[in-house]
Amino acid sequence: MAAGTEEAALGYEQARDELIEVVRRLEAGGTSLEESLALWERGEELAKVCRRRLEGARARLDASLAAERAAEAAEEASGGKE
């Protein structure tokens, strides 16, 4: 699966849960160097997915709050509540 397609397919919770499992496996040890490197790389990809999802959520919240503030300011400028 291509990275962009995978990112679109993985929700935040899925990526987070898989990242937790990757970390658990790395912390447990007992994997070969190659497997550990593959797990690390997968963990980096999952962390990016999580970060992008959180950034997107933050942007949506910021936009919503800004729209709310703008509406309140417009209401105050027009003389209060109708």
PDB file of C-alpha atoms in Angstrom:
ATOM      1  CA  MET A   1       0.000   0.000   0.000  1.00  0.00           C
ATOM      2  CA  ALA A   2       1.351   3.442  -0.876  1.00  0.00           C
ATOM      3  CA  ALA A   3       2.133   5.727   2.049  1.00  0.00           C
ATOM      4  CA  GLY A   4      -0.506   8.322   1.095  1.00  0.00           C
ATOM      5  CA  THR A   5      -3.156   5.656   0.584  1.00  0.00           C
ATOM      6  CA  GLU A   6      -2.235   4.029   3.866  1.00  0.00           C
ATOM      7  CA  GLU A   7      -2.432   7.333   5.723  1.00  0.00           C
ATOM      8  CA  ALA A   8      -5.899   7.957   4.301  1.00  0.00           C
ATOM      9  CA  ALA A   9      -6.978   4.436   5.281  1.00  0.00           C
ATOM     10  CA  LEU A  10      -5.670   4.554   8.857  1.00  0.00           C
ATOM     11  CA  GLY A  11      -7.635   6.473  11.402  1.00  0.00           C
ATOM     12  CA  TYR A  12      -5.922   8.031  14.392  1.00  0.00           C
ATOM     13  CA  GLU A  13      -6.998   5.277  16.769  1.00  0.00           C
ATOM     14  CA  GLN A  14      -5.818   2.510  14.417  1.00  0.00           C
ATOM     15  CA  ALA A  15      -2.433   4.150  13.905  1.00  0.00           C
ATOM     16  CA  ARG A  16      -2.052   4.808  17.635  1.00  0.00           C
ATOM     17  CA  ASP A  17      -2.937   1.229  18.549  1.00  0.00           C
ATOM     18  CA  GLU A  18      -0.520  -0.199  15.993  1.00  0.00           C
ATOM     19  CA  LEU A  19       2.181   2.215  17.195  1.00  0.00           C
ATOM     20  CA  ILE A  20       1.652   1.014  20.771  1.00  0.00           C
ATOM     21  CA  GLU A  21       2.109  -2.568  19.581  1.00  0.00           C
ATOM     22  CA  VAL A  22       5.288  -1.653  17.673  1.00  0.00           C
ATOM     23  CA  VAL A  23       6.720   0.028  20.779  1.00  0.00           C
ATOM     24  CA  ARG A  24       5.767  -2.961  22.917  1.00  0.00           C
ATOM     25  CA  ARG A  25       7.557  -5.331  20.548  1.00  0.00           C
ATOM     26  CA  LEU A  26      10.656  -3.134  20.428  1.00  0.00           C
ATOM     27  CA  GLU A  27      10.756  -2.803  24.210  1.00  0.00           C
ATOM     28  CA  ALA A  28      10.314  -6.546  24.668  1.00  0.00           C
ATOM     29  CA  GLY A  29      13.432  -7.198  22.597  1.00  0.00           C
ATOM     30  CA  GLY A  30      14.230 -10.584  21.153  1.00  0.00           C
ATOM     31  CA  THR A  31      13.982  -9.409  17.555  1.00  0.00           C
ATOM     32  CA  SER A  32      16.733  -9.460  14.988  1.00  0.00           C
ATOM     33  CA  LEU A  33      18.423  -6.240  13.959  1.00  0.00           C
ATOM     34  CA  GLU A  34      16.581  -6.289  10.625  1.00  0.00           C
ATOM     35  CA  GLU A  35      13.221  -6.820  12.307  1.00  0.00           C
ATOM     36  CA  SER A  36      13.962  -4.116  14.872  1.00  0.00           C
ATOM     37  CA  LEU A  37      14.839  -1.663  12.088  1.00  0.00           C
ATOM     38  CA  ALA A  38      11.666  -2.559  10.201  1.00  0.00           C
ATOM     39  CA  LEU A  39       9.624  -2.054  13.367  1.00  0.00           C
ATOM     40  CA  TRP A  40      11.328   1.292  14.013  1.00  0.00           C
ATOM     41  CA  GLU A  41      10.579   2.462  10.466  1.00  0.00           C
ATOM     42  CA  ARG A  42       6.965   1.351  10.804  1.00  0.00           C
ATOM     43  CA  GLY A  43       6.735   3.186  14.112  1.00  0.00           C
ATOM     44  CA  GLU A  44       8.028   6.367  12.470  1.00  0.00           C
ATOM     45  CA  GLU A  45       5.381   6.071   9.742  1.00  0.00           C
ATOM     46  CA  LEU A  46       2.635   5.508  12.294  1.00  0.00           C
ATOM     47  CA  ALA A  47       3.814   8.435  14.408  1.00  0.00           C
ATOM     48  CA  LYS A  48       3.583  10.662  11.312  1.00  0.00           C
ATOM     49  CA  VAL A  49       0.032   9.473  10.664  1.00  0.00           C
ATOM     50  CA  CYS A  50      -0.928  10.231  14.263  1.00  0.00           C
ATOM     51  CA  ARG A  51       0.747  13.642  14.168  1.00  0.00           C
ATOM     52  CA  ARG A  52      -1.003  14.590  10.905  1.00  0.00           C
ATOM     53  CA  ARG A  53      -4.372  13.435  12.218  1.00  0.00           C
ATOM     54  CA  LEU A  54      -3.900  15.464  15.408  1.00  0.00           C
ATOM     55  CA  GLU A  55      -2.739  18.507  13.444  1.00  0.00           C
ATOM     56  CA  GLY A  56      -5.831  18.216  11.246  1.00  0.00           C
ATOM     57  CA  ALA A  57      -8.075  17.986  14.284  1.00  0.00           C
ATOM     58  CA  ARG A  58      -6.342  21.010  15.843  1.00  0.00           C
ATOM     59  CA  ALA A  59      -6.809  23.006  12.624  1.00  0.00           C
ATOM     60  CA  ARG A  60     -10.526  22.140  12.568  1.00  0.00           C
ATOM     61  CA  LEU A  61     -10.909  23.198  16.198  1.00  0.00           C
ATOM     62  CA  ASP A  62      -8.998  26.423  15.609  1.00  0.00           C
ATOM     63  CA  ALA A  63     -11.148  27.230  12.566  1.00  0.00           C
ATOM     64  CA  SER A  64     -14.330  26.529  14.508  1.00  0.00           C
ATOM     65  CA  LEU A  65     -13.235  28.710  17.412  1.00  0.00           C
ATOM     66  CA  ALA A  66     -12.180  31.501  15.056  1.00  0.00           C
ATOM     67  CA  ALA A  67     -15.564  31.376  13.301  1.00  0.00           C
ATOM     68  CA  GLU A  68     -17.332  31.495  16.658  1.00  0.00           C
ATOM     69  CA  ARG A  69     -15.260  34.499  17.763  1.00  0.00           C
ATOM     70  CA  ALA A  70     -15.928  36.254  14.444  1.00  0.00           C
ATOM     71  CA  ALA A  71     -19.664  35.649  14.779  1.00  0.00           C
ATOM     72  CA  GLU A  72     -19.638  37.018  18.326  1.00  0.00           C
ATOM     73  CA  ALA A  73     -17.668  40.070  17.220  1.00  0.00           C
ATOM     74  CA  ALA A  74     -20.064  40.678  14.320  1.00  0.00           C
ATOM     75  CA  GLU A  75     -23.024  40.348  16.682  1.00  0.00           C
ATOM     76  CA  GLU A  76     -21.506  42.860  19.115  1.00  0.00           C
ATOM     77  CA  ALA A  77     -20.699  45.263  16.279  1.00  0.00           C
ATOM     78  CA  SER A  78     -24.268  45.105  15.002  1.00  0.00           C
ATOM     79  CA  GLY A  79     -25.678  46.114  18.341  1.00  0.00           C
ATOM     80  CA  GLY A  80     -26.148  42.936  20.288  1.00  0.00           C
ATOM     81  CA  LYS A  81     -28.513  40.023  20.180  1.00  0.00           C
ATOM     82  CA  GLU A  82     -31.531  39.957  17.979  1.00  0.00           C
TER      83      GLU A  82
END
